[in-house]
Amino acid sequence: MYRIGFDIGSTTIKAVVLNEDNEIMYRSYERHKAQVRQKALDKLIELRKYTQEPFTFAISGSGAIGLSEMAGLPFVQEVFASAMATKKLYPETDCAIELGGEDAKILFFKGSIEQRMNSQCAGGTGAFIDQMAQLLNMSLEEMNEASLHYHRIYPIASRCGVFAKSDIQPLINQGVAKSDLCASIFQAVVGQTVTSLAQGHKIEGNILFLGGPLYFLSGLRDRFQETLHLSDDQINCPDTAIHYVALGTALCADKTYTRDELEKILSDAVHAPMEMSESEPLFESEADYEAFKKRHQSHDAKYGDLATYTGKAYLGIDSGSTTTKLALIGESGEILYDSYSSNKGNPLDVVLADLKQIYKTNPDIRIYGAYATGYGEELMRHAFHLDGGVVETLAHYTAAKTFNPDVDYILDIGGQDIKCFKIRDGHIDDIVLNEACSSGCGSFIETFANSLGYDSKTFAKLGLKAKHPVDLGTRCTVFMNSGVKQAQKNGATVEDISAGLCRSVVRNALYKVIRTRNKNEIGKHIVVQGGTFQNDAVLRSFEQELGYNVIRPSIAHLMGAYGAALYAQKLHRTPSAILNAEELDHFSHTSESRACDLCTNHCALTINTFSDGSRLIAGNKCERPLKLNKAEVELPDMYKIKMAMLQKVRTKYKHKNKIGMPLVLNNYDLMPFWGQFFDSLGYQVIWSLPSTLKTYQLGQQTIPSDTACFPAKVTHGHIQQLLNYHLDTIFYPCMTYNVDENLGDNHYNCPIVAYYPQVIQNNMDLGDTKFVSPFLSFDDEKKFIQAIQIHFEKAGISFKKKDIKIALHAGINAYNEFMYELHIKHNELVEFARKNHYPIVVLCGRPYHLDPLINHQIDQLLTQLGFVVVSEESVPEQEPHPTNVLNQWTYHARLYQAAHYVCENPDMHLVQLVSFGCGLDAVTTDEVKSILKSADKFYTQIKIDEVDNLGAVRIRLRSLKGAIEEKAEKGA
């Protein structure tokens, strides 16, 4: 009997027909464009000539669940289908890795079958790679070929596509070679699979590669092979890799049908009524839409004729995350030329073409100022010899004031950026930028439009006609996939999905990024801008959500460039140094990647060389590779000072007996204690070295959860580093309580810090090394001494109780002396700053944010911007302040104390580092912000993880500096 198997995934439908001998008679792989039921029916009709009646039939895949439930068709779980096919065809397989459109899974066959599947996150799948190819303006074939010729791998997050765009765009703007980008994207997929999907289960033995991405992309297979250290004999990617689940489903099919019987079932399913959550339409009628358009046309910008213009002109370039905008204005602010183009992986080519067009249209144009803004500001300034740059926030505010001088709130939604500015008394009072998630941005809609087979403009227009917009809620892009899939299964029209997504963009922006509690918090004179608001459906959704009208300038998509041009007009009085027409004709640009060896950071530098011999070095975290003259004064930095103090602790004690300890998490706080403690007992602590990317990669395969914060993940690499030292003993205690500094209601460590030694013990192969991990507390001296004695005796090391007690007190004294010295250094830095008139930033976080890999040298970025940097733990002891939350965590109590301290000092400002994925910081960030707001202080939060592209961080810190300077000017 013939067998038919359908695998209906998130984006494709795969079909396999087997004959009586299980030979493949037919197979296909096609996109269904969200028309799941109709495509299944069409496919079955097509198979009439390839099958014999009766036949068995079954379906599988994420897109088949609703069809199975509704039509009563037999469903085979896809992991079971893959396992069945593997057992029959490739029984020697130890592990199968399958990557699909939005699904990823690993099957381990050693012993009993064990499976790992992604749930709602599409990071590291085919959809992710598709998005990256589109961002680079390359086909998948071109991307694959380019990846084979890479020279350097850059760290890129593959948690989801929108995050990765934030990492890749700065690299594009730095001029990184596409071959390196392509290989780095594939490496990100490998990293996602190894850390998030395998969850600590080692991938080894004979590996079967399945699914479209692994079948079509040899470069991706190469990255897996190299990372997992596999030989050619260990890997197998069969020619059925893209049909594998359908093949397994056919093998599992056991329910018999005739053609007519099955076609009727599917036909009934196509025409069945659907139930789904709906919301009000965007427009009740065509007349309603026309009135809306007429109202917004009243905010049109003025235009002039470039060809006949004879006055001074001013140029603004906004090199954004996915697009480049350009505006040339006249002396009265009229726009002489504008451009809005996709970067297509090379923003320089876009601007070059625009400048040539300007000179061609008016060869006598007199440009008196040219300024850049956005991610690619530095690249544009150096490439075309622009006169200056302006931080994005100020450029957008400058533009918004021309349309509404009373503007009190600006919301700018770009391709993957959200910028919100609250204006008070004529200056930017509060800045909110999305740190890592782009769920409320234009790329959110673009991603879904492309997955459904539409370009973003066509898709957005369809939403205007929706009668029953789907209510998709407010979730991250990849989580939203499941909601869209469900709507597709329920038969929602593309129009309804489009309108629902536009509404979700607005709600995500309001409630997830801005995190507004009620609509009145935002303001009454709102100007919206950014390319996303060119979409009438998004604009209408925003007005409906707020309940009142807003202003969208006709050049909403150009506001950054327009503001930069206005800024140039304000600041530049002489002819611009911008390249002239002849110089543009000879313009060329090359880039190369190189690792900087001037310090241990080994920054991944991109060296851009232009036709006139000038160079731009990007990717550096300090000024050393730029070979500039040293600044007259190197501004003090408490992060550097404490690191030097810890280095002294590291080298202070010498003994024949050694014990290993990882320099991670709370050990960045307790290192002075443990160093002295073990010295008193006759042991020298061998500390792991400060983290590097290699440290992280050392332990990457043993990380059991991708939801842990990056500082916790790095711990695995530090333990592996100590194991590689072949020490007899590693000591890493669990500590529920921290040092009691009498600052709050209690003094806990967070659960990750407190109990991560248990995670290490249960997920890493420690070999013969003794791992000593007692539960300790400084609050109970007797139990502390007892636990140390008992656990070290188990490891073959005997300590007397009296010696442990002496060591404990010696350690506490050493810790207190260290903290006292830190406070003294703090006062010295503050005195220096005030004497020399430098602003001070308290860079707040946790002790482990001192780690250079974790903080990405943001402290150095602040000193380069002219701030003296101190830390929250260096703040001298303060009187406890009441809080609006339960203040039970030692490190959090320090944060709140630092915030109050900043409020009491006019020349101080606070920047908070937050590790991505830290649940407790959902509480601390709101409380710190509330404390600062009570004293009219700016709050700046920076989320950090393993990716170190600091474009958004630099914008945020420059925005803070600009806002501080503007506020000072207003107060002068």
Coordinates of N, CA and C in Angstrom, one line a residue, residues 456-607:
S456 N 7.0 44.9 2.6 CA 6.4 45.6 3.8 C 5.3 46.6 3.4
K457 N 5.5 47.4 2.3 CA 4.6 48.4 1.9 C 3.2 47.8 1.5
T458 N 3.3 46.8 0.7 CA 2.0 46.2 0.3 C 1.3 45.6 1.4
F459 N 2.1 44.9 2.3 CA 1.5 44.3 3.5 C 0.8 45.3 4.4
A460 N 1.5 46.4 4.6 CA 0.9 47.5 5.5 C -0.4 48.0 4.9
K461 N -0.4 48.3 3.6 CA -1.6 48.8 3.0 C -2.8 47.8 3.1
L462 N -2.5 46.5 3.1 CA -3.6 45.6 3.3 C -4.3 45.7 4.6
G463 N -3.5 46.1 5.6 CA -4.1 46.3 7.0 C -5.1 47.4 7.1
L464 N -5.0 48.4 6.2 CA -6.0 49.4 6.2 C -7.4 49.0 5.8
K465 N -7.5 47.9 5.1 CA -8.8 47.3 4.6 C -9.4 46.3 5.6
A466 N -8.6 46.0 6.7 CA -9.1 44.9 7.6 C -10.4 45.2 8.2
K467 N -11.3 44.3 8.2 CA -12.6 44.4 8.9 C -12.5 43.9 10.3
H468 N -11.7 42.8 10.5 CA -11.6 42.2 11.8 C -10.2 41.9 12.2
P469 N -9.4 43.0 12.5 CA -8.0 42.8 12.9 C -7.8 41.8 14.0
V470 N -6.8 40.9 13.8 CA -6.6 39.9 14.8 C -5.9 40.5 16.0
D471 N -6.4 40.1 17.2 CA -5.8 40.6 18.4 C -4.6 39.6 18.8
L472 N -3.4 40.1 18.5 CA -2.2 39.3 18.7 C -1.5 39.6 20.0
G473 N -2.0 40.5 20.8 CA -1.4 40.9 22.1 C -0.1 41.6 21.9
T474 N 0.7 41.6 23.0 CA 2.0 42.3 23.0 C 3.1 41.3 23.4
R475 N 3.8 40.8 22.4 CA 4.9 39.9 22.7 C 6.1 40.1 21.8
C476 N 7.2 39.4 22.1 CA 8.4 39.5 21.3 C 8.1 39.0 19.9
T477 N 8.8 39.4 18.9 CA 8.6 39.0 17.5 C 8.5 37.5 17.4
V478 N 9.5 36.8 17.9 CA 9.5 35.4 17.7 C 8.4 34.7 18.4
F479 N 8.0 35.2 19.6 CA 6.9 34.7 20.3 C 5.6 35.0 19.5
M480 N 5.6 36.1 18.8 CA 4.4 36.5 18.1 C 4.1 35.5 16.9
N481 N 5.2 34.8 16.5 CA 5.1 33.9 15.4 C 4.0 32.9 15.7
S482 N 3.9 32.4 16.9 CA 2.9 31.4 17.3 C 1.5 32.0 17.1
G483 N 1.4 33.2 17.5 CA 0.1 33.9 17.4 C -0.4 34.0 16.0
V484 N 0.6 34.4 15.1 CA 0.3 34.6 13.7 C 0.0 33.2 13.1
K485 N 0.8 32.2 13.5 CA 0.5 30.8 13.0 C -0.9 30.4 13.3
Q486 N -1.3 30.7 14.6 CA -2.6 30.3 15.0 C -3.7 31.0 14.2
A487 N -3.5 32.3 14.0 CA -4.4 33.0 13.2 C -4.5 32.5 11.8
Q488 N -3.4 32.0 11.2 CA -3.4 31.4 9.9 C -4.2 30.1 9.9
K489 N -3.9 29.3 11.0 CA -4.7 28.1 11.1 C -6.2 28.3 11.2
N490 N -6.5 29.4 11.8 CA -7.9 29.7 12.0 C -8.6 30.4 10.8
G491 N -7.8 30.6 9.8 CA -8.3 31.2 8.5 C -8.3 32.7 8.5
A492 N -7.6 33.4 9.3 CA -7.6 34.9 9.3 C -7.0 35.3 7.9
T493 N -7.6 36.4 7.4 CA -7.1 37.0 6.1 C -5.8 37.7 6.4
V494 N -5.0 37.9 5.3 CA -3.8 38.6 5.4 C -4.0 40.0 5.9
E495 N -5.2 40.6 5.4 CA -5.5 42.0 5.9 C -5.7 42.0 7.4
D496 N -6.4 41.0 7.9 CA -6.6 41.0 9.4 C -5.3 40.8 10.2
I497 N -4.4 40.0 9.6 CA -3.1 39.7 10.3 C -2.3 41.0 10.2
S498 N -2.3 41.7 9.1 CA -1.5 42.9 8.9 C -1.9 44.0 9.9
A499 N -3.2 44.2 10.0 CA -3.7 45.2 10.9 C -3.4 44.8 12.4
G500 N -3.6 43.5 12.7 CA -3.3 43.0 14.0 C -1.8 43.3 14.4
L501 N -0.9 43.0 13.5 CA 0.5 43.2 13.7 C 0.8 44.7 13.9
C502 N 0.2 45.6 13.1 CA 0.4 47.0 13.3 C 0.0 47.5 14.7
R503 N -1.1 46.9 15.1 CA -1.6 47.3 16.5 C -0.6 46.7 17.5
S504 N -0.1 45.6 17.3 CA 0.9 45.0 18.2 C 2.2 45.8 18.3
V505 N 2.6 46.3 17.2 CA 3.8 47.2 17.2 C 3.6 48.3 18.1
V506 N 2.5 49.0 18.0 CA 2.1 50.1 18.9 C 2.1 49.7 20.3
R507 N 1.4 48.6 20.6 CA 1.3 48.2 22.0 C 2.6 47.8 22.6
N508 N 3.4 47.1 21.8 CA 4.8 46.7 22.2 C 5.6 48.0 22.6
A509 N 5.5 49.0 21.7 CA 6.3 50.2 21.9 C 5.8 50.9 23.2
L510 N 4.5 51.0 23.4 CA 3.9 51.7 24.5 C 4.2 51.0 25.8
Y511 N 3.9 49.7 25.8 CA 3.8 49.0 27.1 C 5.0 48.1 27.4
K512 N 5.8 47.8 26.4 CA 7.0 47.0 26.6 C 8.3 47.8 26.6
V513 N 8.4 48.8 25.7 CA 9.6 49.6 25.6 C 9.5 50.8 26.5
I514 N 8.5 51.6 26.2 CA 8.3 52.8 27.1 C 7.8 52.4 28.4
R515 N 7.1 51.3 28.5 CA 6.5 50.8 29.8 C 5.6 51.8 30.5
T516 N 4.8 52.5 29.7 CA 3.9 53.5 30.3 C 2.8 52.8 31.1
R517 N 2.5 53.3 32.2 CA 1.4 52.8 33.0 C 0.0 53.3 32.6
N518 N 0.0 54.5 32.2 CA -1.3 55.1 31.7 C -0.9 56.1 30.6
K519 N -1.9 56.3 29.7 CA -1.6 57.1 28.5 C -1.3 58.5 28.8
N520 N -1.8 59.0 29.9 CA -1.6 60.4 30.2 C -0.1 60.7 30.6
E521 N 0.7 59.7 30.9 CA 2.1 59.9 31.2 C 2.9 60.4 30.1
I522 N 2.4 60.1 28.9 CA 3.2 60.4 27.7 C 3.3 61.9 27.3
G523 N 2.2 62.5 27.2 CA 2.1 63.9 26.9 C 0.9 64.2 26.0
K524 N 0.7 65.5 25.7 CA -0.4 65.9 24.9 C 0.0 66.5 23.5
H525 N 1.3 66.9 23.4 CA 1.8 67.4 22.1 C 2.8 66.4 21.6
I526 N 2.3 65.4 21.0 CA 3.2 64.3 20.6 C 3.5 64.4 19.1
V527 N 4.8 64.3 18.8 CA 5.3 64.2 17.4 C 5.8 62.8 17.2
V528 N 5.2 62.1 16.2 CA 5.7 60.7 15.9 C 6.6 60.8 14.6
Q529 N 7.6 60.0 14.5 CA 8.4 60.0 13.4 C 9.1 58.7 13.2
G530 N 10.0 58.6 12.2 CA 10.6 57.3 11.9 C 9.8 56.6 10.7
G531 N 10.6 55.8 10.0 CA 10.0 55.2 8.8 C 8.7 54.4 9.1
T532 N 8.7 53.8 10.3 CA 7.5 52.9 10.6 C 6.2 53.7 10.7
F533 N 6.3 55.0 11.1 CA 5.1 55.8 11.1 C 4.6 56.3 9.8
Q534 N 5.4 56.0 8.7 CA 4.9 56.3 7.4 C 3.8 55.3 7.0
N535 N 3.7 54.2 7.8 CA 2.7 53.2 7.6 C 1.4 53.8 8.3
D536 N 0.4 54.1 7.5 CA -0.9 54.7 8.0 C -1.5 53.7 9.0
A537 N -1.4 52.4 8.8 CA -2.0 51.5 9.7 C -1.4 51.6 11.1
V538 N -0.1 51.8 11.2 CA 0.6 51.9 12.5 C 0.2 53.2 13.1
L539 N 0.2 54.3 12.3 CA -0.2 55.6 12.9 C -1.6 55.6 13.4
R540 N -2.5 55.0 12.7 CA -3.9 54.9 13.1 C -4.1 54.1 14.4
S541 N -3.3 53.0 14.4 CA -3.3 52.2 15.6 C -2.9 52.9 16.9
F542 N -1.8 53.8 16.6 CA -1.3 54.6 17.7 C -2.3 55.6 18.3
E543 N -3.0 56.2 17.3 CA -4.0 57.2 17.7 C -5.2 56.5 18.4
Q544 N -5.6 55.4 17.9 CA -6.7 54.6 18.6 C -6.3 54.2 20.0
E545 N -5.0 53.8 20.1 CA -4.6 53.3 21.4 C -4.5 54.4 22.4
L546 N -4.1 55.6 22.0 CA -4.0 56.8 22.9 C -5.3 57.4 23.1
G547 N -6.2 57.4 22.1 CA -7.5 58.1 22.2 C -7.5 59.5 21.8
Y548 N -6.3 60.0 21.2 CA -6.3 61.4 20.7 C -5.3 61.5 19.5
N549 N -5.4 62.6 18.8 CA -4.6 62.7 17.6 C -3.1 63.2 17.9
V550 N -2.2 62.8 17.0 CA -0.8 63.2 17.1 C -0.4 63.8 15.8
I551 N 0.8 64.4 15.8 CA 1.4 65.0 14.6 C 2.4 64.0 14.0
R552 N 2.1 63.7 12.7 CA 3.1 63.0 11.9 C 3.6 63.9 10.8
P553 N 4.8 64.4 10.8 CA 5.2 65.2 9.7 C 5.3 64.4 8.4
S554 N 5.2 65.1 7.3 CA 5.2 64.4 6.0 C 6.6 63.7 5.8
I555 N 7.6 64.3 6.5 CA 8.9 63.7 6.4 C 9.3 62.9 7.7
A556 N 8.3 62.2 8.2 CA 8.5 61.4 9.4 C 9.7 60.5 9.3
H557 N 9.9 60.0 8.1 CA 10.9 59.0 7.8 C 12.3 59.7 7.7
L558 N 12.3 61.0 7.5 CA 13.6 61.8 7.3 C 14.0 62.6 8.5
M559 N 13.3 62.5 9.6 CA 13.5 63.5 10.7 C 14.9 63.5 11.2
G560 N 15.6 62.4 11.3 CA 17.0 62.4 11.7 C 17.9 63.2 10.8
A561 N 17.7 62.9 9.5 CA 18.5 63.6 8.5 C 18.2 65.1 8.5
Y562 N 16.9 65.4 8.6 CA 16.4 66.8 8.6 C 17.0 67.6 9.8
G563 N 16.9 66.9 11.0 CA 17.5 67.5 12.2 C 19.0 67.7 12.1
A564 N 19.7 66.8 11.5 CA 21.1 66.9 11.3 C 21.5 68.1 10.4
A565 N 20.6 68.3 9.4 CA 20.8 69.4 8.5 C 20.6 70.7 9.2
L566 N 19.5 70.8 10.0 CA 19.2 72.0 10.8 C 20.4 72.2 11.8
Y567 N 20.9 71.2 12.4 CA 22.0 71.3 13.3 C 23.2 71.9 12.6
A568 N 23.5 71.4 11.4 CA 24.6 72.0 10.6 C 24.4 73.4 10.3
Q569 N 23.2 73.8 10.0 CA 22.8 75.2 9.8 C 23.1 76.1 11.0
K570 N 22.8 75.5 12.2 CA 23.0 76.2 13.4 C 24.4 76.4 13.8
L571 N 25.3 75.4 13.5 CA 26.6 75.4 14.0 C 27.7 75.7 13.0
H572 N 27.4 75.6 11.7 CA 28.5 75.7 10.8 C 28.3 77.0 9.9
R573 N 29.3 77.8 9.9 CA 29.2 79.1 9.2 C 30.1 79.3 8.0
T574 N 31.0 78.3 7.8 CA 31.9 78.4 6.6 C 31.6 77.3 5.6
P575 N 32.1 77.4 4.4 CA 31.9 76.3 3.4 C 32.3 75.0 3.9
S576 N 31.5 74.0 3.6 CA 31.7 72.6 4.1 C 33.0 72.0 3.5
A577 N 33.6 71.1 4.3 CA 34.7 70.3 3.8 C 34.3 69.1 3.0
I578 N 33.0 68.9 2.8 CA 32.5 67.7 2.1 C 33.2 67.5 0.8
L579 N 33.3 66.3 0.3 CA 33.9 66.0 -1.0 C 33.2 66.7 -2.1
N580 N 33.9 67.2 -3.1 CA 33.2 67.8 -4.2 C 32.9 66.8 -5.3
A581 N 32.3 67.2 -6.4 CA 31.9 66.3 -7.4 C 33.1 65.5 -8.0
E582 N 34.2 66.2 -8.2 CA 35.3 65.5 -8.8 C 35.9 64.4 -7.8
E583 N 36.0 64.8 -6.6 CA 36.5 63.8 -5.6 C 35.5 62.6 -5.4
L584 N 34.2 62.9 -5.6 CA 33.3 61.8 -5.5 C 33.5 60.8 -6.6
D585 N 33.8 61.3 -7.8 CA 34.1 60.4 -9.0 C 35.2 59.5 -8.8
H586 N 36.2 59.9 -7.9 CA 37.3 59.0 -7.6 C 37.2 58.3 -6.3
F587 N 36.1 58.4 -5.7 CA 35.9 57.8 -4.3 C 35.9 56.3 -4.4
S588 N 36.7 55.7 -3.5 CA 36.7 54.2 -3.3 C 36.8 53.9 -1.8
H589 N 36.5 52.7 -1.5 CA 36.5 52.3 -0.1 C 36.8 50.8 0.0
T590 N 37.8 50.5 0.9 CA 38.1 49.1 1.2 C 38.1 48.9 2.7
S591 N 37.9 47.7 3.1 CA 37.9 47.4 4.5 C 38.6 46.1 4.8
E592 N 39.3 46.0 5.9 CA 39.9 44.7 6.3 C 39.7 44.5 7.8
S593 N 39.6 43.3 8.2 CA 39.5 42.9 9.6 C 40.8 42.5 10.2
R594 N 41.0 43.0 11.4 CA 42.3 42.7 12.1 C 42.1 42.7 13.6
A595 N 42.7 41.8 14.3 CA 42.7 41.7 15.7 C 43.7 42.7 16.3
C596 N 43.3 43.6 17.2 CA 44.2 44.5 17.8 C 45.0 43.7 18.9
D597 N 46.3 43.9 18.9 CA 47.2 43.2 19.9 C 47.9 44.2 20.8
L598 N 47.3 45.4 21.0 CA 47.9 46.4 21.9 C 47.5 46.2 23.3
C599 N 46.5 45.3 23.6 CA 46.2 44.9 25.0 C 45.5 43.6 25.0
T600 N 45.1 43.1 26.1 CA 44.5 41.8 26.2 C 43.1 41.7 25.7
N601 N 42.4 42.9 25.4 CA 41.1 42.9 24.9 C 41.0 42.2 23.5
H602 N 42.1 42.4 22.7 CA 42.1 41.9 21.4 C 40.8 42.2 20.6
C603 N 40.5 43.5 20.6 CA 39.4 44.0 19.9 C 39.4 43.6 18.4
A604 N 38.2 43.3 17.9 CA 38.1 43.0 16.5 C 38.0 44.3 15.7
L605 N 39.1 44.7 15.1 CA 39.1 46.0 14.4 C 38.7 45.9 13.0
T606 N 38.0 46.9 12.5 CA 37.7 47.0 11.1 C 38.4 48.2 10.6
I607 N 39.3 48.1 9.7 CA 40.1 49.2 9.2 C 39.6 49.6 7.8

